[in-house]
Coordinates of C-alpha atoms in Angstrom, one line a residue:
M1 CA 87.6 87.4 93.9
A2 CA 90.0 88.0 96.8
E3 CA 87.8 86.2 99.3
E4 CA 87.9 83.0 97.2
Q5 CA 91.7 83.3 96.9
F6 CA 91.9 83.8 100.5
F7 CA 89.7 80.7 101.3
Q8 CA 91.8 78.5 98.9
M9 CA 95.0 79.6 100.7
F10 CA 93.5 79.0 104.0
L11 CA 92.3 75.4 103.0
S12 CA 95.8 74.6 101.8
R13 CA 97.6 75.9 105.0
L14 CA 94.9 74.1 107.3
R15 CA 95.6 70.6 105.5
E16 CA 99.3 71.3 105.6
S17 CA 99.2 72.2 109.4
I18 CA 96.9 69.3 110.4
S19 CA 99.0 66.7 108.4
R20 CA 101.8 67.3 110.9
L21 CA 99.6 66.2 113.8
S22 CA 98.9 62.6 115.0
P23 CA 95.6 61.9 116.8
L24 CA 96.1 61.4 120.5
S25 CA 94.6 58.3 122.2
F26 CA 94.5 57.1 125.8
N27 CA 92.5 54.0 125.4
S28 CA 95.6 52.2 124.4
S29 CA 97.9 54.0 127.1
P30 CA 99.8 51.6 129.4
F31 CA 98.7 53.9 132.1
K32 CA 95.1 53.8 131.5
A33 CA 94.4 51.7 134.6
S34 CA 96.2 54.2 136.7
Y35 CA 94.1 57.0 135.4
L36 CA 90.9 54.8 135.9
S37 CA 92.0 54.0 139.5
K38 CA 90.9 57.4 140.4
W39 CA 87.5 57.2 138.7
Y40 CA 84.5 56.4 140.6
P41 CA 81.4 55.5 138.5
Y42 CA 78.3 57.3 139.8
D43 CA 75.0 58.2 138.2
E44 CA 72.7 58.5 141.2
T45 CA 70.4 61.6 141.3
C46 CA 68.7 63.3 144.2
E47 CA 66.8 66.3 144.8
P48 CA 68.6 69.2 146.5
D49 CA 68.1 69.2 150.2
G50 CA 67.2 72.8 150.4
A51 CA 67.5 75.9 147.9
V52 CA 69.8 76.0 144.9
A53 CA 71.7 79.1 144.0
A54 CA 73.5 79.8 140.6
C55 CA 75.6 82.7 139.5
D56 CA 77.0 84.1 136.2
G57 CA 78.2 87.4 134.9
S58 CA 79.6 89.2 131.8
I59 CA 81.8 92.3 131.1
S60 CA 82.2 94.8 128.4
E61 CA 84.8 97.4 127.6
S62 CA 85.1 100.9 126.2
S63 CA 88.6 102.0 125.2
F64 CA 89.5 105.7 124.3
S65 CA 92.6 107.4 123.0
G66 CA 95.3 108.1 125.6
G67 CA 94.9 104.8 127.2
L68 CA 91.6 105.6 129.0
V69 CA 89.6 102.4 129.7
V70 CA 86.1 101.8 131.2
W71 CA 84.9 98.3 132.2
V72 CA 81.2 97.7 132.7
A73 CA 80.4 94.3 134.4
R74 CA 77.2 92.8 135.7
S75 CA 76.2 89.6 137.4
V76 CA 73.0 87.7 138.4
A77 CA 72.3 85.1 140.9
H78 CA 69.2 83.1 141.0
V79 CA 68.0 81.4 144.2
Y80 CA 65.6 78.5 143.5
L81 CA 63.4 77.5 146.4
K82 CA 61.4 74.5 146.6
E83 CA 58.2 76.5 146.0
G84 CA 57.7 79.8 144.3
E85 CA 59.4 81.8 141.9
P86 CA 63.2 82.1 141.8
I87 CA 64.7 85.1 143.6
S88 CA 67.0 87.2 141.5
L89 CA 69.9 89.1 143.1
L90 CA 71.7 91.6 140.7
E91 CA 75.0 93.3 140.8
A92 CA 76.8 95.8 138.5
G93 CA 80.4 97.1 138.6
V94 CA 82.3 99.9 136.7
E95 CA 85.9 100.6 136.7
A96 CA 87.5 103.6 134.9
G97 CA 91.2 104.2 134.6
Y98 CA 94.3 104.4 132.4
R99 CA 95.6 101.2 131.1
L100 CA 93.6 99.0 133.3
Q101 CA 94.7 95.4 133.8
G102 CA 92.9 92.5 135.5
R103 CA 89.7 92.7 133.5
E104 CA 88.7 89.0 134.2
L105 CA 89.5 89.3 137.8
F106 CA 87.3 92.3 138.2
L107 CA 84.4 90.3 136.7
R108 CA 85.2 87.2 138.9
A109 CA 85.2 89.4 142.0
L110 CA 81.7 90.7 141.2
E111 CA 80.4 87.3 140.5
L112 CA 81.8 85.9 143.7
R113 CA 80.1 88.7 145.7
T114 CA 76.8 88.0 144.0
L115 CA 77.0 84.2 144.7
R116 CA 77.9 84.9 148.3
R117 CA 74.9 87.2 148.7
A118 CA 72.7 84.6 147.2
L119 CA 73.9 81.9 149.6
E120 CA 73.4 84.2 152.6
K121 CA 69.9 85.0 151.2
A122 CA 69.0 81.4 150.6
S123 CA 70.4 80.3 154.0
Q124 CA 68.0 82.8 155.7
L125 CA 65.0 81.6 153.8
H126 CA 65.7 77.9 153.7
G127 CA 68.5 76.9 155.9
R128 CA 70.3 74.7 153.4
V129 CA 71.6 75.8 150.1
F130 CA 73.6 74.4 147.2
G131 CA 75.5 77.1 145.3
I132 CA 77.0 76.8 141.7
F133 CA 79.6 79.1 140.3
D134 CA 80.4 79.2 136.6
G135 CA 84.2 78.9 136.7
S136 CA 87.1 77.9 138.8
L137 CA 87.4 78.5 142.7
Y138 CA 91.1 77.8 142.7
L139 CA 93.5 80.8 142.9
T140 CA 95.9 81.0 140.1
F141 CA 97.9 84.2 139.2
L142 CA 101.1 85.4 137.8
H143 CA 103.7 85.5 140.3
H144 CA 105.6 88.6 139.2
R145 CA 105.5 91.7 141.4
D146 CA 105.6 94.3 138.6
R147 CA 102.5 92.7 137.1
L148 CA 100.9 92.6 140.4
R149 CA 101.5 96.2 141.2
A150 CA 99.8 97.1 137.8
F151 CA 96.4 95.7 139.0
S152 CA 97.0 95.2 142.8
R153 CA 93.7 96.7 143.8
V154 CA 91.7 94.5 141.4
F155 CA 93.6 91.4 142.5
E156 CA 93.2 92.1 146.1
N157 CA 89.6 92.6 145.9
Y158 CA 89.2 89.3 143.9
V159 CA 91.3 87.4 146.5
R160 CA 89.1 88.8 149.4
E161 CA 85.8 88.0 147.7
L162 CA 87.1 84.4 147.0
T163 CA 88.1 84.2 150.6
L164 CA 84.9 85.4 152.0
L165 CA 83.0 82.7 149.9
L166 CA 85.3 79.9 151.2
K167 CA 84.9 81.0 154.7
L168 CA 81.0 81.0 154.3
V169 CA 80.7 77.5 152.9
D170 CA 80.0 74.5 155.1
E171 CA 77.7 71.4 155.0
E172 CA 74.7 73.8 155.1
K173 CA 75.9 76.4 152.6
M174 CA 77.6 74.5 149.9
A175 CA 79.2 75.9 146.8
V176 CA 81.0 74.3 143.8
G177 CA 82.6 75.8 140.8
V178 CA 81.8 74.2 137.5
S179 CA 84.1 74.8 134.4
K180 CA 82.8 73.5 131.0
D181 CA 86.2 73.7 129.4
S182 CA 89.5 73.3 131.2
D183 CA 93.1 72.9 129.8
I184 CA 94.9 72.0 133.0
S185 CA 96.7 68.7 133.8
Y186 CA 97.2 68.8 137.5
L187 CA 95.4 65.4 138.0
R188 CA 97.3 63.6 135.3
A189 CA 100.6 65.1 136.5
K190 CA 99.8 64.0 140.1
I191 CA 99.2 60.4 138.9
M192 CA 102.4 60.3 136.8
I193 CA 104.5 61.8 139.7
D194 CA 103.1 59.0 142.0
I195 CA 104.0 56.4 139.4
L196 CA 107.5 57.8 139.1
H197 CA 107.8 57.9 143.0
S198 CA 107.3 54.2 143.1
M199 CA 110.1 53.5 140.6
D200 CA 112.6 56.3 141.8
P201 CA 111.7 58.7 144.7
E202 CA 114.6 60.9 143.7
I203 CA 113.5 61.4 140.1
A204 CA 109.9 62.1 141.3
A205 CA 111.2 64.7 143.9
E206 CA 113.2 66.5 141.1
A207 CA 110.2 66.5 138.8
R208 CA 107.6 67.6 141.4
G209 CA 105.0 69.9 140.1
R210 CA 101.9 70.1 137.9
S211 CA 103.5 70.7 134.6
I212 CA 103.5 67.8 132.2
R213 CA 106.2 69.5 130.3
R214 CA 108.4 70.1 133.3
I215 CA 108.1 66.2 134.3
R216 CA 109.0 65.3 130.6
E217 CA 112.0 67.6 130.7
V218 CA 113.3 65.9 133.8
L219 CA 112.7 62.5 132.4
G220 CA 114.3 63.4 129.1
E221 CA 117.6 63.6 130.7
K222 CA 117.2 60.3 132.6
V223 CA 116.0 58.1 129.8
K224 CA 119.0 58.8 127.5
G225 CA 120.5 55.5 126.8
L226 CA 117.8 53.3 128.4
P227 CA 116.7 50.3 126.3
P228 CA 113.3 50.5 124.6
G229 CA 110.6 49.2 126.9
S230 CA 112.1 50.4 130.0
M231 CA 109.5 51.8 132.6
L232 CA 111.0 55.2 132.7
K233 CA 111.2 55.5 128.9
T234 CA 107.5 54.4 128.8
C235 CA 106.6 57.2 131.2
F236 CA 108.5 59.6 129.0
E237 CA 106.7 58.5 126.0
E238 CA 103.3 58.9 127.9
L239 CA 104.3 62.4 128.7
E240 CA 104.8 63.2 125.2
Q241 CA 101.1 63.4 124.9
D242 CA 100.4 66.7 126.5
F243 CA 96.7 66.2 126.8
S244 CA 94.6 68.0 129.5
D245 CA 92.7 66.0 132.4
E246 CA 89.4 66.8 130.7
G247 CA 90.6 65.4 127.4
V248 CA 91.9 62.2 129.1
Y249 CA 88.9 61.4 131.0
S250 CA 86.3 62.3 128.3
E251 CA 88.0 59.7 126.3
I252 CA 88.6 56.9 128.8
A253 CA 85.9 57.2 131.5
P254 CA 83.7 54.1 131.1
S255 CA 80.6 55.5 132.7
P256 CA 79.1 58.6 134.4
G257 CA 80.9 59.4 137.6
F258 CA 83.8 61.5 138.9
T259 CA 87.5 61.5 139.8
K260 CA 88.8 61.2 143.3
P261 CA 89.1 64.8 144.6
L262 CA 92.5 66.2 144.5
L263 CA 93.4 68.8 147.2
L264 CA 95.4 71.5 145.6
A265 CA 98.5 73.0 147.2
P266 CA 99.4 76.7 146.6
Q267 CA 100.5 77.4 143.0
T268 CA 103.6 79.3 144.4
I269 CA 105.5 76.2 145.6
F270 CA 105.7 74.8 142.1
L271 CA 107.3 77.9 140.6
T272 CA 110.9 77.9 139.2
G273 CA 113.2 78.9 142.1
E274 CA 110.9 77.6 144.8
A275 CA 112.3 74.1 145.1
K276 CA 112.9 74.5 148.9
S277 CA 109.6 75.8 149.5
T278 CA 107.3 73.4 151.7
S279 CA 104.3 75.8 152.0
W280 CA 103.0 79.2 151.1
W281 CA 104.4 80.5 154.5
D282 CA 108.0 79.7 153.7
S283 CA 107.9 80.6 150.1
G284 CA 110.3 82.9 148.4
F285 CA 107.5 84.7 146.6
R286 CA 105.6 85.4 150.0
A287 CA 109.0 86.7 151.5
R288 CA 109.5 89.2 148.5
L289 CA 105.9 90.4 148.9
K290 CA 106.6 90.9 152.6
R291 CA 109.4 93.4 151.7
D292 CA 107.2 95.3 149.3
E293 CA 105.1 98.1 151.0
E294 CA 103.1 98.7 147.8
L295 CA 101.7 95.2 147.9
K296 CA 101.0 95.0 151.7
G297 CA 97.2 94.7 151.1
V298 CA 97.8 91.8 148.5
L299 CA 100.0 89.9 151.1
E300 CA 97.4 90.2 153.8
A301 CA 94.6 89.0 151.4
L302 CA 96.7 86.1 150.3
D303 CA 97.6 85.1 153.8
D304 CA 93.9 85.2 154.7
Y305 CA 93.0 83.1 151.8
F306 CA 95.8 80.4 152.5
S307 CA 94.5 80.0 156.0
N308 CA 91.4 78.5 154.8
P309 CA 91.1 74.8 153.7
P310 CA 92.1 74.3 150.0
V311 CA 90.1 73.8 147.0
A312 CA 89.8 70.2 145.7
L313 CA 89.8 69.6 141.9
T314 CA 87.7 66.7 140.5
Y315 CA 86.2 65.9 137.0
W316 CA 82.5 64.9 136.6
M317 CA 80.8 63.1 133.8
P318 CA 77.0 63.8 134.1
S319 CA 74.6 60.9 133.7
M320 CA 73.5 62.4 130.4
G321 CA 76.8 63.5 129.1
S322 CA 79.7 62.1 127.0
K323 CA 82.5 64.6 128.2
V324 CA 83.6 65.6 131.7
C325 CA 83.5 69.0 133.3
R326 CA 85.8 70.3 135.9
V327 CA 84.4 70.8 139.3
D328 CA 86.2 72.8 142.0
V329 CA 84.9 71.8 145.6
P330 CA 86.0 73.8 148.8
S331 CA 87.6 70.9 150.7
S332 CA 85.8 72.0 154.0
I333 CA 82.7 70.5 152.4
L334 CA 84.6 67.2 152.0
G335 CA 85.6 67.1 155.7
Y336 CA 89.1 68.6 155.3
T337 CA 90.1 71.3 158.0
G338 CA 93.7 72.1 157.5
A339 CA 94.9 75.4 156.0
G340 CA 95.6 75.1 152.3
G341 CA 98.7 77.3 152.7
S342 CA 100.3 74.6 154.6
L343 CA 100.2 71.9 151.9
S344 CA 103.6 71.0 150.3
G345 CA 102.1 69.3 147.4
D346 CA 98.7 68.1 145.9
F347 CA 97.3 64.9 147.5
F348 CA 94.0 62.9 147.2
I349 CA 91.3 63.1 149.8
G350 CA 90.5 59.9 151.8
D351 CA 87.5 57.7 151.3
S352 CA 85.2 59.7 153.7
G353 CA 85.8 62.7 151.4
V354 CA 84.8 60.7 148.4
E355 CA 81.5 59.6 150.2
K356 CA 80.8 63.3 150.9
A357 CA 81.6 64.1 147.2
K358 CA 79.0 61.7 146.2
K359 CA 76.3 63.9 147.9
I360 CA 77.5 66.9 145.6
F361 CA 77.4 65.0 142.2
C362 CA 74.1 63.3 143.3
V363 CA 72.6 66.8 143.1
L364 CA 74.6 67.9 140.0
N365 CA 73.2 64.8 138.2
R366 CA 69.7 66.0 139.1
L367 CA 70.2 69.6 138.0
Q368 CA 71.7 69.0 134.5
K369 CA 69.5 69.9 131.6
E370 CA 71.4 68.5 128.7
P371 CA 75.1 67.3 128.2
H372 CA 77.7 69.7 129.6
V373 CA 75.1 72.2 131.0
V374 CA 74.0 72.6 134.7
H375 CA 70.3 73.9 134.1
P376 CA 70.5 76.8 136.7
L377 CA 73.8 78.1 135.2
A378 CA 72.2 78.2 131.8
E379 CA 69.4 80.4 133.0
V380 CA 71.6 83.0 134.7
D381 CA 73.9 83.0 131.8
S382 CA 71.0 84.0 129.4
I383 CA 70.2 87.0 131.7
A384 CA 73.7 88.2 132.6
R385 CA 75.1 88.1 129.2
L386 CA 75.6 91.6 127.9
S387 CA 75.6 91.6 124.1
R388 CA 77.8 93.8 122.1
S389 CA 75.0 95.5 120.4
I390 CA 73.2 96.5 123.6
Y391 CA 76.4 97.7 125.2
K392 CA 77.2 99.8 122.1
D393 CA 73.8 101.2 121.6
A394 CA 72.7 101.6 125.3
Y395 CA 75.7 101.5 127.7
E396 CA 78.5 103.0 125.8
P397 CA 76.9 106.2 124.9
V398 CA 76.3 106.9 128.6
V399 CA 79.8 106.1 129.5
V400 CA 81.1 108.6 126.8
E401 CA 78.6 111.4 128.0
E402 CA 79.6 110.9 131.7
L403 CA 83.3 111.0 130.9
R404 CA 82.9 114.3 128.7
R405 CA 80.8 115.8 131.6
R406 CA 83.7 115.3 133.9
G407 CA 86.1 116.9 131.6
F408 CA 87.7 113.9 129.7
K409 CA 87.8 114.1 125.8
A410 CA 86.7 110.5 125.5
S411 CA 87.8 110.2 121.8
P412 CA 87.5 106.9 120.4
R413 CA 90.5 105.0 119.5
R414 CA 91.5 105.0 115.7
R415 CA 90.9 101.2 115.5
S416 CA 87.4 101.6 116.7
I417 CA 86.7 104.3 114.1
R418 CA 88.2 102.0 111.4
D419 CA 86.1 99.0 112.5
A420 CA 83.0 101.1 112.6
V421 CA 83.4 102.6 109.2
L422 CA 84.8 99.5 107.3
R423 CA 83.4 96.6 109.2
G424 CA 80.1 98.1 110.6
Y425 CA 80.8 97.4 114.4

């Protein structure tokens, strides 16, 4: 049968592809001690000193011929008080338009608004509250004006919601973002840049940034002709293993704990062509936005966001876990008060910030249900998730009916018809 033939072909190609790979290992890395110098063993647990709020959401989409698209998003936040049943706060969002872009940002904005409402509600009822967001709190985006114009309203709303949350948090109303899977290598890049700086400040300045590939490219030119075993060549060989921070610390972390929080500078200053930028305020990208009347609202939202203290990045291994999770912490909670937009590069917070971080991980260690899961997040995820079958059976027919009532044809795309006929979905 065709399926059996396909499977045999798949098996052959799989073995061929994997045979070209070599397993990565950092336990034998000459820089293992440098990575572990940023690791703080910590497995203490403590009850939250107040309420706990957790938020999650989901989004579905209907696409029609002619480029008409409808997004349907929903989010839920639970406020757990010391006594009584959790309080639920629900939000729903719908966006209809032609060739919509920014779907994930639309959902993120809804989730951020829901979490902010939950923090405000819990603060009124209990005073102190610890909020957990499922995902990153650090602002990243494609720095291309044409792309931004295509979804400027969605992006602007997302930035404003993120800013409102960051303005709200303090030592009484905490909020952190927990990512169970992360592919970035900001922390590892910072450690390697610091090592390079101790050897040759000029090379470190040229290789500045967060991209392991970029640092490797700069070093590739410098190590030509150097003898084996030279320190620069050893650095280059280390960077050939393009492993994420999460992967490195999941392998080498000796015990439960967390990494020293790294305050993150604006992504803009690390872009190609921004070598002279020392902050968000003097970046070439901001100057280009300033000349673009269509993106005036985006510029205002970004200026407001970068006027707040930056987000700090750290990795946490739960006391019951074997892998690390990425945790984003507003640095205002850690005692930093400077504007994130004024940073000229990433830097590690001081010892007092580490002590404040311990209070966060003390609570997170208590809230975990099983490895890699923070219990309140698991509960809101199960409620917020909008299954494909429920959406197709209950939500999409209403979307179609409303569009047609308003004069739209709302004809299904040919691919959707084919999938329904041939594949049953």
